[in-house]
PDB file of N, CA and C in Angstrom:
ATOM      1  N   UNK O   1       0.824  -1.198   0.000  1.00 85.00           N
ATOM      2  CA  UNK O   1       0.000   0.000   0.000  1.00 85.00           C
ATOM      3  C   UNK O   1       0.868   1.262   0.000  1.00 85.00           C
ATOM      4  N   UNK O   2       1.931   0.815   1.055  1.00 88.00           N
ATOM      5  CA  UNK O   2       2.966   2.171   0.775  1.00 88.00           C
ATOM      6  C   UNK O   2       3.582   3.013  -0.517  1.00 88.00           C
ATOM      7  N   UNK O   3       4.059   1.859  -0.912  1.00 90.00           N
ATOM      8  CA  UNK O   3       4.416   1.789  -2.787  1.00 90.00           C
ATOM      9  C   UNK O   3       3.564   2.242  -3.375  1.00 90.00           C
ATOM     10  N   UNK O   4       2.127   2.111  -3.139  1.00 90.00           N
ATOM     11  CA  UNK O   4       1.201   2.952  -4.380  1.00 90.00           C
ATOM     12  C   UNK O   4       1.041   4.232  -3.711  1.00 90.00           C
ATOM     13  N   UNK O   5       1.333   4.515  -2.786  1.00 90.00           N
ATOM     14  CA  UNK O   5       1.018   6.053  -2.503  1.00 90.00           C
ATOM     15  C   UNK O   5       1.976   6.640  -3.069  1.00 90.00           C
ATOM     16  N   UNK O   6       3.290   6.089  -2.692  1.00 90.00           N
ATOM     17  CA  UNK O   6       4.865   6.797  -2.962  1.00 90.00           C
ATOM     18  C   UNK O   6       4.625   7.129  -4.228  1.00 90.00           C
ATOM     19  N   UNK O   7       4.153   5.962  -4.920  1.00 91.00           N
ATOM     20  CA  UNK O   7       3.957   6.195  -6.895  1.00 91.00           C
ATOM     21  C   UNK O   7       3.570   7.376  -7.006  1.00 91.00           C
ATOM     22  N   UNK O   8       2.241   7.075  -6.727  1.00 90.00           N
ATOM     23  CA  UNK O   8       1.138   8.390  -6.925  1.00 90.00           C
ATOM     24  C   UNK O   8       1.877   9.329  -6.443  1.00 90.00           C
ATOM     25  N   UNK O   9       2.379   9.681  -5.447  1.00 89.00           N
ATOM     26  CA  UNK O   9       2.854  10.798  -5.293  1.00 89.00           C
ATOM     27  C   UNK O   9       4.233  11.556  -6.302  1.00 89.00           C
ATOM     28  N   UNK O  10       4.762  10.742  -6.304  1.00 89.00           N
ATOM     29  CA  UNK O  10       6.050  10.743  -7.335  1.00 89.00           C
ATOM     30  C   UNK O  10       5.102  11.460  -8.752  1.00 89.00           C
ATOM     31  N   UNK O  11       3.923  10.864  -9.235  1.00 87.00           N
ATOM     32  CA  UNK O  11       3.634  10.812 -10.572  1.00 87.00           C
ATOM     33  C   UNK O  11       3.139  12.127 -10.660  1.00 87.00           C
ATOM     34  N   UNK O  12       2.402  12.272  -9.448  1.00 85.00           N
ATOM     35  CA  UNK O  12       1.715  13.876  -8.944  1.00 85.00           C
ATOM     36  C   UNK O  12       2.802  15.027  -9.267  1.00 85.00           C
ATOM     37  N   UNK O  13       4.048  14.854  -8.580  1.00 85.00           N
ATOM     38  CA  UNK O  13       5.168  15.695  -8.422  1.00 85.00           C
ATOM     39  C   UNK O  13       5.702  15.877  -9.610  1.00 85.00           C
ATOM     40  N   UNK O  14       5.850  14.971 -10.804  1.00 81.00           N
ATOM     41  CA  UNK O  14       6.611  14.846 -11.551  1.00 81.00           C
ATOM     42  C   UNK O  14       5.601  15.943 -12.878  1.00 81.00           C
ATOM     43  N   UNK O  15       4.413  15.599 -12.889  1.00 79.00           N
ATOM     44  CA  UNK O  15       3.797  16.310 -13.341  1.00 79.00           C
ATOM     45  C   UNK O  15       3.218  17.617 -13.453  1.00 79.00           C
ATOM     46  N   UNK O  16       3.166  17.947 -11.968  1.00 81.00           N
ATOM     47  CA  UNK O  16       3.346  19.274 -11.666  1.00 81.00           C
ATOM     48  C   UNK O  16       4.131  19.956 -12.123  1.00 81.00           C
ATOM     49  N   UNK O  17       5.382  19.311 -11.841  1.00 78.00           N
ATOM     50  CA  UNK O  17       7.387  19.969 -11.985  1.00 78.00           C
ATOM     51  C   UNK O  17       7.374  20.054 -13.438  1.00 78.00           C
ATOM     52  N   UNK O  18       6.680  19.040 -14.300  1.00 75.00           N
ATOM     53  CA  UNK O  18       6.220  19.448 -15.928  1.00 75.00           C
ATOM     54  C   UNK O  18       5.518  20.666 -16.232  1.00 75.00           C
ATOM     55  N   UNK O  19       4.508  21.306 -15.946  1.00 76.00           N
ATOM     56  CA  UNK O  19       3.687  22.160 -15.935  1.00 76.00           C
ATOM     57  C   UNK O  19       4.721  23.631 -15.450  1.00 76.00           C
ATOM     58  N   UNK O  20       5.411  23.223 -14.705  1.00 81.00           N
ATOM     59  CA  UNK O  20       5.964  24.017 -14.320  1.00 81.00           C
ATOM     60  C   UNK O  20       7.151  24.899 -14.834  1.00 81.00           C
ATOM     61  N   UNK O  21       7.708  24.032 -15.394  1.00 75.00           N
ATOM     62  CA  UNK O  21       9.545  23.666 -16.008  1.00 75.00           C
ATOM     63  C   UNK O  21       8.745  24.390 -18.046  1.00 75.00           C
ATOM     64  N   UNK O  22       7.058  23.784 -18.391  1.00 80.00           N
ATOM     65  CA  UNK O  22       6.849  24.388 -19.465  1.00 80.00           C
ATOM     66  C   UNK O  22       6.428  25.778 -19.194  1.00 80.00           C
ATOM     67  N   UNK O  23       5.859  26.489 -18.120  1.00 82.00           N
ATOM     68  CA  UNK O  23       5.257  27.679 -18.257  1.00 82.00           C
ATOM     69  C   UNK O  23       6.521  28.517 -17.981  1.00 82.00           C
ATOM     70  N   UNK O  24       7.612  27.979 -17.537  1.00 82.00           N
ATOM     71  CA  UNK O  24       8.922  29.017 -17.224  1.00 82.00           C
ATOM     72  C   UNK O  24       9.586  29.158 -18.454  1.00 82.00           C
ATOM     73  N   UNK O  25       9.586  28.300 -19.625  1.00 84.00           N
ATOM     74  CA  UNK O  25      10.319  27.809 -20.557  1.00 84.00           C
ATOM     75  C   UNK O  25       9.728  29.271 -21.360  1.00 84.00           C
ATOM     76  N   UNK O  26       8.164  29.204 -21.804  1.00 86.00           N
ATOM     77  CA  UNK O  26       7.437  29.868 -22.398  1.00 86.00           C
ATOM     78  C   UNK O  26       7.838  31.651 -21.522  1.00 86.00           C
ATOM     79  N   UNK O  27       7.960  31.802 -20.305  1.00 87.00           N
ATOM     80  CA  UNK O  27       8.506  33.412 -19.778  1.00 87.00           C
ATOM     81  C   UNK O  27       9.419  33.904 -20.555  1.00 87.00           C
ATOM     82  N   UNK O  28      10.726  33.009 -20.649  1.00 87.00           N
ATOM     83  CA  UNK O  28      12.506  32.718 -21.371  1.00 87.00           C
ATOM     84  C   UNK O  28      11.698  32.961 -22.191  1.00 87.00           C
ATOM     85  N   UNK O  29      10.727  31.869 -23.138  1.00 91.00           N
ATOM     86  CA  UNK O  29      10.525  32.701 -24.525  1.00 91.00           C
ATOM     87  C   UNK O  29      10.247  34.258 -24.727  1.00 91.00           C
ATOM     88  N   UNK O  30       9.249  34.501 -23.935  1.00 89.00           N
ATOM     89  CA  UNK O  30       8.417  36.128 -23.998  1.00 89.00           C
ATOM     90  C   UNK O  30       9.559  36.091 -24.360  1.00 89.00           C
ATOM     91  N   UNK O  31      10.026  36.726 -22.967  1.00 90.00           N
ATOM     92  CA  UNK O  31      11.535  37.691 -22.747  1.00 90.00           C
ATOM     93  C   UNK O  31      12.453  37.977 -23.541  1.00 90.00           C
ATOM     94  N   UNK O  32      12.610  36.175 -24.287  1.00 89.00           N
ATOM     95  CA  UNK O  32      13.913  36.679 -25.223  1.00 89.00           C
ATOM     96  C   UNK O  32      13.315  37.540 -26.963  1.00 89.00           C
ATOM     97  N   UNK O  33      11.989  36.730 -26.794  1.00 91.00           N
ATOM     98  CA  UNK O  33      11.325  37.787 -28.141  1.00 91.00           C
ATOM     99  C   UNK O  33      11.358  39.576 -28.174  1.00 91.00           C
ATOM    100  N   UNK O  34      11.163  39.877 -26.690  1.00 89.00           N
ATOM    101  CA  UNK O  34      11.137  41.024 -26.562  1.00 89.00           C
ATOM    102  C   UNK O  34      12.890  41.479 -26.679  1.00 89.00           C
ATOM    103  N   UNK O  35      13.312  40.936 -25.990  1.00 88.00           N
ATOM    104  CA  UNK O  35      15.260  41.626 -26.099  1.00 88.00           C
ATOM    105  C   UNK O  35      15.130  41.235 -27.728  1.00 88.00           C
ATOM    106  N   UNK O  36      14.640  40.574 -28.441  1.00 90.00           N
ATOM    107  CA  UNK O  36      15.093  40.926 -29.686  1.00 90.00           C
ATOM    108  C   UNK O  36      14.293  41.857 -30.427  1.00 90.00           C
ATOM    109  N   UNK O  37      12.941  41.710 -30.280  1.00 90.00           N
ATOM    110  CA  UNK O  37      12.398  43.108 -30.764  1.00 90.00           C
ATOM    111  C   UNK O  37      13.250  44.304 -30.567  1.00 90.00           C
ATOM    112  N   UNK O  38      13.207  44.237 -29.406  1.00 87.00           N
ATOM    113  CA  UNK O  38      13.845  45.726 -28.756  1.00 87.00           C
ATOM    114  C   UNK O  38      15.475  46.440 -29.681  1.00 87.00           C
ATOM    115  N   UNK O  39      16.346  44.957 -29.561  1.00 85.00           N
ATOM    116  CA  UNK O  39      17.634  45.357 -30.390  1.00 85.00           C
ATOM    117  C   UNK O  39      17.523  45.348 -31.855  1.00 85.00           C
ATOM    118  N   UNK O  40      16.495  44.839 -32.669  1.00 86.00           N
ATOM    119  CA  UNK O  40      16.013  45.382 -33.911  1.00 86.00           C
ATOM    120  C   UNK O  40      15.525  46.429 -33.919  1.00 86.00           C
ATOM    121  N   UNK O  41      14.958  46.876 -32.794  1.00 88.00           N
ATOM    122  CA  UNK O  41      14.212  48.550 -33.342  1.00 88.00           C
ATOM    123  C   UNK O  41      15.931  49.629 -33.006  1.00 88.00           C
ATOM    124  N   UNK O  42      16.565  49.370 -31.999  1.00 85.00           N
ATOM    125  CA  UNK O  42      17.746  50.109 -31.604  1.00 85.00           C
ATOM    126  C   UNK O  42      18.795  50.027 -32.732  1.00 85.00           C
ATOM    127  N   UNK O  43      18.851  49.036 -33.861  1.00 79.00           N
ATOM    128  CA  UNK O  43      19.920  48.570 -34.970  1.00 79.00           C
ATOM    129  C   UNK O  43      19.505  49.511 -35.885  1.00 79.00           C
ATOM    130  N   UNK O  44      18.369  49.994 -36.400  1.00 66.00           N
ATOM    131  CA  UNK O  44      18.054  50.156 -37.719  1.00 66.00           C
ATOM    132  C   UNK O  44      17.970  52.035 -37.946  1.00 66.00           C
TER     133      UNK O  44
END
């Protein structure tokens, strides 16, 4: 019984830490779209 909680919990965590690890990934994106907008409008 222990083992299936540990699972579940593991599977819980792991999935979360997914959700998580993609919505930070997608910030890095904004961000770096904007530093490049920004140094294309400052180049030209």
């Amino acid at each position: 019984m222990k083992k299936i909680v540990l699972a579940a919990l593991t599977a819980l965590t792991l999935l979360s830490a997914c959700n998580t690890v993609s919505g930070f990934g997608k910030d890095v994106s904004k961000a770096g779209d904007k530093l490049e907008q920004s140094a294309d409008r400052h180049s030209h």
